[in-house]
Coordinates of C-alpha atoms and ligand atoms in Angstrom, one line a residue:
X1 CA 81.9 98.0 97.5
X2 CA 83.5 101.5 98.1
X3 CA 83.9 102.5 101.1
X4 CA 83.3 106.3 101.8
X5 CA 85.2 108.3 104.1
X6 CA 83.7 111.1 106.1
X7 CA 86.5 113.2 108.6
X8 CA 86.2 114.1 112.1
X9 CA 86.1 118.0 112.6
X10 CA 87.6 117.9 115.8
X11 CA 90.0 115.3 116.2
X12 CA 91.7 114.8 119.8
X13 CA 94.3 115.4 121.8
X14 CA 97.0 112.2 121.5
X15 CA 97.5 110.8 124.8
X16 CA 100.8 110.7 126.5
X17 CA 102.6 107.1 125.1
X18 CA 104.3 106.2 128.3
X19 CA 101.3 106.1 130.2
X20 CA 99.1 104.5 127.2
X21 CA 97.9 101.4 129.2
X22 CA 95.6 98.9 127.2
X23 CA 92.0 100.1 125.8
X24 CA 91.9 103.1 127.4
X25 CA 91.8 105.9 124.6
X26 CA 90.1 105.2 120.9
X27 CA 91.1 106.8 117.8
X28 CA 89.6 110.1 115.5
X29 CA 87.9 107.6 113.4
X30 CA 85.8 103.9 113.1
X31 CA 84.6 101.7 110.2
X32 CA 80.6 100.6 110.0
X33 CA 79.2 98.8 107.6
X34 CA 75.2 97.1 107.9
X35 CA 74.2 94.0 107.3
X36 CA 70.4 94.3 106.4
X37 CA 68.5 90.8 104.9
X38 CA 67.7 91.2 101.2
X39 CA 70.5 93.5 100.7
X40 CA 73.2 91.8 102.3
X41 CA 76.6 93.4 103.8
X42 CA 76.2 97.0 102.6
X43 CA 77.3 100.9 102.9
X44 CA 80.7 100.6 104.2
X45 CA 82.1 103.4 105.7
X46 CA 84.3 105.3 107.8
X47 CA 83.1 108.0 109.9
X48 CA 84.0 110.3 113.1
X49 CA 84.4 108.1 116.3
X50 CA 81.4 108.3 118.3
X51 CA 78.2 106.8 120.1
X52 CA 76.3 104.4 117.7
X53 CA 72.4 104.9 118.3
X54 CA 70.4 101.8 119.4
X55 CA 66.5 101.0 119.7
X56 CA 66.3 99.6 123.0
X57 CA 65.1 96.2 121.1
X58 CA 68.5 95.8 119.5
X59 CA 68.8 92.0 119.4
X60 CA 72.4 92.3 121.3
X61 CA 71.7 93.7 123.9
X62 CA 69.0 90.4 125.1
X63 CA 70.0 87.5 123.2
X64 CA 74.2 87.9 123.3
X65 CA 74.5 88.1 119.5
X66 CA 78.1 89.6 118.7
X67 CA 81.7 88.0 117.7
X68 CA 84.7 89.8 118.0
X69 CA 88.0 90.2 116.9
X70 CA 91.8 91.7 118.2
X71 CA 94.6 92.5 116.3
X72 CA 97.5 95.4 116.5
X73 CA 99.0 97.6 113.9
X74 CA 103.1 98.0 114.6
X75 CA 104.8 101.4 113.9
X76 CA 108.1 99.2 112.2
X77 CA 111.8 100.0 113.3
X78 CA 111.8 101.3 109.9
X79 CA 109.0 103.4 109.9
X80 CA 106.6 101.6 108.0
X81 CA 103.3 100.1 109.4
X82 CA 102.4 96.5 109.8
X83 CA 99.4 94.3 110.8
X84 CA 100.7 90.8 111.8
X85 CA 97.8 87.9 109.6
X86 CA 95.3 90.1 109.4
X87 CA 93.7 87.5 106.8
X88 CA 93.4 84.9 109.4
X89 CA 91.9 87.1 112.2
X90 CA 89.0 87.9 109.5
X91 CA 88.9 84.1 108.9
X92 CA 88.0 83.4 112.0
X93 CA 85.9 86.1 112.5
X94 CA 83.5 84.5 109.9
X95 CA 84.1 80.9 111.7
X96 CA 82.6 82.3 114.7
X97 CA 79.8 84.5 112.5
X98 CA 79.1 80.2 111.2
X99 CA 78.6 79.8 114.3
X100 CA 76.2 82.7 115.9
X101 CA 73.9 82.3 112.7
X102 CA 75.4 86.0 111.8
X103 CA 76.1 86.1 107.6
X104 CA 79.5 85.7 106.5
X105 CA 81.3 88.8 105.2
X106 CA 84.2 89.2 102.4
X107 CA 87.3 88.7 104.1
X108 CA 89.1 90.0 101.2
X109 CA 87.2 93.1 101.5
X110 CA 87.4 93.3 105.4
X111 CA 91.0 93.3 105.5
X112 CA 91.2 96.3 103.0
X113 CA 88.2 98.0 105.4
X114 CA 90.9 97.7 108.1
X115 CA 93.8 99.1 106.2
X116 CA 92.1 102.2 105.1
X117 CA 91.0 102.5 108.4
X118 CA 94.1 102.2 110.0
X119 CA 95.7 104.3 106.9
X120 CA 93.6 107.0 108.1
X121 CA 94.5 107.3 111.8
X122 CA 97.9 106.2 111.3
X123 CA 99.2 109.3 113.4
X124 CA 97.4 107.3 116.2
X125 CA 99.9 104.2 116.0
X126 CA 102.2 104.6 118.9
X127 CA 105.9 105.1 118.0
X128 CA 107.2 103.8 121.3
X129 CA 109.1 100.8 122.4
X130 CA 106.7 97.9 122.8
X131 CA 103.5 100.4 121.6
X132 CA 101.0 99.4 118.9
X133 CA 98.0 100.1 118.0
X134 CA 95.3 97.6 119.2
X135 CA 92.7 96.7 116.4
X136 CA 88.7 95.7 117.3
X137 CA 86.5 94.4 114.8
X138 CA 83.0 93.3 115.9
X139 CA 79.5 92.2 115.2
X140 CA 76.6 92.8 116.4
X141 CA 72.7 92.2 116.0
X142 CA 70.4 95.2 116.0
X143 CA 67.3 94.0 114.7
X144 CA 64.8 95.7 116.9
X145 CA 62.7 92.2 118.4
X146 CA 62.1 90.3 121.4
X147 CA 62.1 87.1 120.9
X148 CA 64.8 84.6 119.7
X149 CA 65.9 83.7 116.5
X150 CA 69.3 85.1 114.0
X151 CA 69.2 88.7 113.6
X152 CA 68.3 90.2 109.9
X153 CA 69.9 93.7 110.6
X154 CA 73.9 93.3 112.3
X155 CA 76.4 96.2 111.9
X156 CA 79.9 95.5 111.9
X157 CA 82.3 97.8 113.0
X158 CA 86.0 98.5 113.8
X159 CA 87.7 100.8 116.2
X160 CA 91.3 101.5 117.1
X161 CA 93.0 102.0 120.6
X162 CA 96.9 103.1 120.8
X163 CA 97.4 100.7 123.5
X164 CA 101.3 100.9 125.4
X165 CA 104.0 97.8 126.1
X166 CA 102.2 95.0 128.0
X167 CA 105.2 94.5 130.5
X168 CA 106.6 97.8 130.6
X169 CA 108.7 96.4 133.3
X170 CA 110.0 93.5 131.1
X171 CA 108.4 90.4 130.8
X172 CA 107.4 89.7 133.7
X173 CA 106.2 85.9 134.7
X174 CA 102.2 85.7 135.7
X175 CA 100.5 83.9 138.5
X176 CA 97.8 81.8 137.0
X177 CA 94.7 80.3 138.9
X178 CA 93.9 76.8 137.9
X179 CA 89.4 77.2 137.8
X180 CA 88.1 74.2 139.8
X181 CA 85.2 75.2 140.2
X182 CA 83.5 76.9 137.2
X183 CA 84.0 76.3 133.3
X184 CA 84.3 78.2 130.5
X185 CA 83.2 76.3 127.8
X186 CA 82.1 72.2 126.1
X187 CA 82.3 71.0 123.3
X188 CA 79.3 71.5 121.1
X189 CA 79.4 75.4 122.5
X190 CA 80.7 78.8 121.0
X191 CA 84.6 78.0 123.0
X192 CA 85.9 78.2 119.6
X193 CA 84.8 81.2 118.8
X194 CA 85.5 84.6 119.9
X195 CA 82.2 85.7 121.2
X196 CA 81.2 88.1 124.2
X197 CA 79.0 85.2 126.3
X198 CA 82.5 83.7 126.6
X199 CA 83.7 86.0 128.0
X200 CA 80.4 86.7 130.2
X201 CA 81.0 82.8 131.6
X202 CA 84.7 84.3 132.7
X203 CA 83.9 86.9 134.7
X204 CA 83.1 85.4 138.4
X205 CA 86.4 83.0 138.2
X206 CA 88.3 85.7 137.1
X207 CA 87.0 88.0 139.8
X208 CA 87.3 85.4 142.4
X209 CA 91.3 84.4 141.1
X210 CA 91.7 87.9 141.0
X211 CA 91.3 88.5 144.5
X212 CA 93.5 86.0 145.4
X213 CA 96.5 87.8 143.8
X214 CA 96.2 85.5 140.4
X215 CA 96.0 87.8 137.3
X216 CA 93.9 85.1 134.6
X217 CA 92.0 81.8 135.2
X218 CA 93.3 78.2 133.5
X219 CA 90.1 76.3 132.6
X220 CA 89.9 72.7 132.5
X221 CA 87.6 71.2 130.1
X222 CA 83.7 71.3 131.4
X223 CA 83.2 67.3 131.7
X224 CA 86.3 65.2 133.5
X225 CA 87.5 68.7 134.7
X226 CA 90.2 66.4 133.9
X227 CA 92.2 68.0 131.2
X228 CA 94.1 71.8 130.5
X229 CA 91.9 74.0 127.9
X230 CA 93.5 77.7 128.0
X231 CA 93.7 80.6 130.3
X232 CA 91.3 83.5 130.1
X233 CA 92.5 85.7 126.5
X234 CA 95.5 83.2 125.9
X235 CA 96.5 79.8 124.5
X236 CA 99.0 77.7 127.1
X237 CA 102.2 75.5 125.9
X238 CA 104.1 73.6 128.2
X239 CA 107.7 72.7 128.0
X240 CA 108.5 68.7 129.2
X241 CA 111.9 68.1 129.4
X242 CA 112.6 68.6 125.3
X243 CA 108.8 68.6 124.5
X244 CA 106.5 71.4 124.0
X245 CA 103.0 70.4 124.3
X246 CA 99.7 72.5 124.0
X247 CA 96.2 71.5 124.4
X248 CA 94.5 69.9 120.8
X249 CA 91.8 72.2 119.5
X250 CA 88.6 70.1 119.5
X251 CA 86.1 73.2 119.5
X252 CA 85.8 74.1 123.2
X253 CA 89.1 76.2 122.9
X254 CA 90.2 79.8 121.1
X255 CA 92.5 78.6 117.4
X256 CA 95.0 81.4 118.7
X257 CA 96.9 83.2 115.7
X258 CA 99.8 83.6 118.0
X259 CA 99.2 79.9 119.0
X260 CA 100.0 78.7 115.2
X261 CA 102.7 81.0 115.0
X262 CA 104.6 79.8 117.9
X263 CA 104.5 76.2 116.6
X264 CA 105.4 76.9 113.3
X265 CA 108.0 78.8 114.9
X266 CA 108.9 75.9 117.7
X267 CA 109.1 73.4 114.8
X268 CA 111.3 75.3 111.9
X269 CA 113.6 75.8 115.1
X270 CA 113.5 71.6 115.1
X271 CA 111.9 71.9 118.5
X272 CA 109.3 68.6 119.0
X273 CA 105.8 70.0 119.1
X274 CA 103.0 68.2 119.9
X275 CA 99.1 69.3 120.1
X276 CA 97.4 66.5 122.4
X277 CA 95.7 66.2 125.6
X278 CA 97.6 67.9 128.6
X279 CA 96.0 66.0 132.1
X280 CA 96.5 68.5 135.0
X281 CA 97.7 65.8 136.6
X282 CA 100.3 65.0 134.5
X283 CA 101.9 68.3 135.1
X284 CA 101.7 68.3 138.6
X285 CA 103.6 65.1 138.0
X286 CA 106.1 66.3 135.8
X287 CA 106.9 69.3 138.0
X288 CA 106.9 67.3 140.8
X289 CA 109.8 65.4 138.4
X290 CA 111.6 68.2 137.6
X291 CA 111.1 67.6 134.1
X292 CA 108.5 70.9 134.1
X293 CA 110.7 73.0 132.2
X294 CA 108.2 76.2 131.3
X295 CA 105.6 77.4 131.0
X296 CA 104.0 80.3 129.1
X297 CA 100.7 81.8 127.6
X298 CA 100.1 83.1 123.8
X299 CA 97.7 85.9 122.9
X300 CA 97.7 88.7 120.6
X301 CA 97.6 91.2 123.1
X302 CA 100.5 90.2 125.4
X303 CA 102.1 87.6 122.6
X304 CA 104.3 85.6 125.2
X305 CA 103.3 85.4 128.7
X306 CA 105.6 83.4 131.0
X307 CA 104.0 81.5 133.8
X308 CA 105.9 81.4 136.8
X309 CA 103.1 79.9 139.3
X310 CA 100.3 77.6 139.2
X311 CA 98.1 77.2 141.5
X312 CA 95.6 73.9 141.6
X313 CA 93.9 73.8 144.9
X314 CA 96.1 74.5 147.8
X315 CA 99.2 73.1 145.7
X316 CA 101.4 76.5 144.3
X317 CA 103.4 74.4 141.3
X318 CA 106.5 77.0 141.1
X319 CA 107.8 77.1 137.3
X320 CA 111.4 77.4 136.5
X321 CA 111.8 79.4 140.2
X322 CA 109.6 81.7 138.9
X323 CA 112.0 83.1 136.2
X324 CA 111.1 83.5 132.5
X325 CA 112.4 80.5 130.5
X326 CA 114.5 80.7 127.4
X327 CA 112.2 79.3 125.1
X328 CA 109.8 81.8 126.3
X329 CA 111.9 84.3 125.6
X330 CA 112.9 83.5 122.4
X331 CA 109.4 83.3 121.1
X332 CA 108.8 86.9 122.4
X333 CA 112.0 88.6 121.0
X334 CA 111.1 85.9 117.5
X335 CA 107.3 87.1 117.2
X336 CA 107.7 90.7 118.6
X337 CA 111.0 91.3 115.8
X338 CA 109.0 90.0 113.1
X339 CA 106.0 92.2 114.2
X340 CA 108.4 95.3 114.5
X341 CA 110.1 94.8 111.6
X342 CA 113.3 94.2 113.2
X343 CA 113.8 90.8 111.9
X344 CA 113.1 89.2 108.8
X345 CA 109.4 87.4 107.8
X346 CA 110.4 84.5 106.1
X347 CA 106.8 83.0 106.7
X348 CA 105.2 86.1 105.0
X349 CA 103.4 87.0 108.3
X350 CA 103.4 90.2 108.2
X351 CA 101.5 92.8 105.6
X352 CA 102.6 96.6 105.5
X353 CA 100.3 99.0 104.9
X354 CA 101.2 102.3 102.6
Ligands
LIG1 C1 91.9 86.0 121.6 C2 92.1 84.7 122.4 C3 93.2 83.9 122.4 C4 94.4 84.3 121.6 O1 94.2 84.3 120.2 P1 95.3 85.2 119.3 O2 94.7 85.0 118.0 O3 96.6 84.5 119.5 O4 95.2 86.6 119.8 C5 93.2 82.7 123.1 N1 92.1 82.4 123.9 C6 91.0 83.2 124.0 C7 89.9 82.7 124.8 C8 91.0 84.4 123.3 O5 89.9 85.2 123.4

């Protein structure tokens, strides 16, 4: 399929990239392409940034049919661009279509959608320190029907927001809120994927965390409320004494891309990894010890997020005194050099775009 290209007139003003924040401002430019049944994925295209039009039917907007994606684009230390797996974000992009009844695109294909589209507003990737540009692909139904069943008309589309350095302070430990109360996800459900009704089920804990001075939610898994699932856009690692451990994947929890890159990272550094059940209890126990050494979250958006407090119940668990950890730290300055091209990619992460 080719994919046409039709150019904004007006393109806008840049914003100022100290003050970029995160999704704030979108690019000149976004990719759509329809799905329509009979005809399959078809006219791919990239047109001016701008309202897509709607019937008030569209299957979306009643019945919570969409899957998403997030991944960046990084202005290298050398000048060239970079997105960081981009093959493994469309991956699982169609694991969570599998899984929302929406048809399966060409990954292949996708991929190159996303560099010509990022190709094309590449004077929209921030320069700065920390900067990237923050890349949203998505799915949605828009079959015009009430009533439930898989949509036969989806568009998928892709837009790009410069978004600025997540800690522009440093990085900075976060007080998480260990969710009691309500759940995120079971097994048999969409936890796996990345779909908006996840994050719909988020909202009230995160509100109510929120106003308690906790930035994100951990969620325990929705039957024993027994054991550690992940935190609200992040997977969670653990370090016990000379043990990392982080939650097995068993469908009710995200298969973060930064997660698998920080233990094939952990392990070629001959650190002892091991994906298994984490019991709250057991770290409440173990930092109780002293043998809670750190603990940190891993996300595309923020990559490594250092968790200074816990709090389950009434009980604050205080992490290394609060103070970022130094396998925390050398994730971040590991992941963030091989996404800036500052250090070398000897796992072939990384693919630049010219
Ligand atoms: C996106 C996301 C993650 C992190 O995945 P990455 O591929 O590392 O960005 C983890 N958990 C949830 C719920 C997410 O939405």
């Amino acid at each position: 399929m080719k994919i046409t290209i039709e150019r904004t007139k007006t393109p806008k003003a840049k914003p100022d990239q100290s003050n970029l924040g995160f999704g704030n401002y979108f690019t000149d430019h976004m990719f759509l392409m329809n799905y329509d049944e009979g005809k399959g994925w078809n006219n791919p295209r990239i047109v001016p940034y701008g309202p897509i039009a709607l019937d008030p039917a569209a299957m979306c907007l009643h019945y919570g049919q969409e899957v998403f994606e997030g991944m960046k684009a990084y202005h290298g230390v050398d000048g060239k661009c970079r997105l960081f797996r981009p093959e493994a974000n469309m991956a699982r992009l169609n694991l969570s279509n599998e899984r929302l009844c929406i048809p399966k695109f060409d990954e292949a294909f996708a991929v190159q959608a996303i560099e010509t589209l990022v190709k094309e507003d590449a004077d929209w990737i921030p320069t700065e320190d920390g900067t990237s540009l923050y890349i949203r692909p998505y799915i949605f139904a828009t079959e015009p029907h009430v009533g439930v069943h898989p949509a036969k008309q989806l568009i998928f589309a892709v837009i790009l927001s410069p978004v600025g350095a997540y800690y522009p302070e440093g990085l900075n430990p976060v007080k998480i809120y260990v969710e009691q109360n309500y759940v995120r996800a079971v097994k048999g459900g969409m936890g796996y994927t990345k779909t908006g009704g996840n994050y719909a089920a988020g909202l009230k804990a995160q509100e109510e965390a929120q106003a308690q001075g906790y930035s994100q939610v951990l969620w325990l898994d929705g039957v024993e409320r027994k054991y550690i699932e992940e935190v609200g856009t992040m997977n969670v690692f653990f370090v016990l004494e000379d043990e990392v451990v982080t939650p097995v994947l068993q469908g009710s929890i995200l298969d973060g891309i930064t997660r698998k890159s920080c233990v094939a990272l952990l392990q070629s550094w001959g650190v002892k990894v091991t994906e298994r059940l984490v019991a709250l209890e057991e770290l409440i126990e173990a930092a109780q010890a002293g043998r809670l050494k750190e603990a940190f979250g891993s996300g595309t958006a923020a990559v490594i997020s250092p968790i200074g407090e816990l709090r389950c119940g009434d009980k604050p668990l205080i992490i290394n005194g609060g103070e970022i950890g130094p396998l925390s730290r050398r994730l971040y300055d590991e992941l963030t050099g091989i996404q800036w091209g500052k250090l070398a990619d000897p796992f072939g992460w990384t693919k630049v775009i010219d």
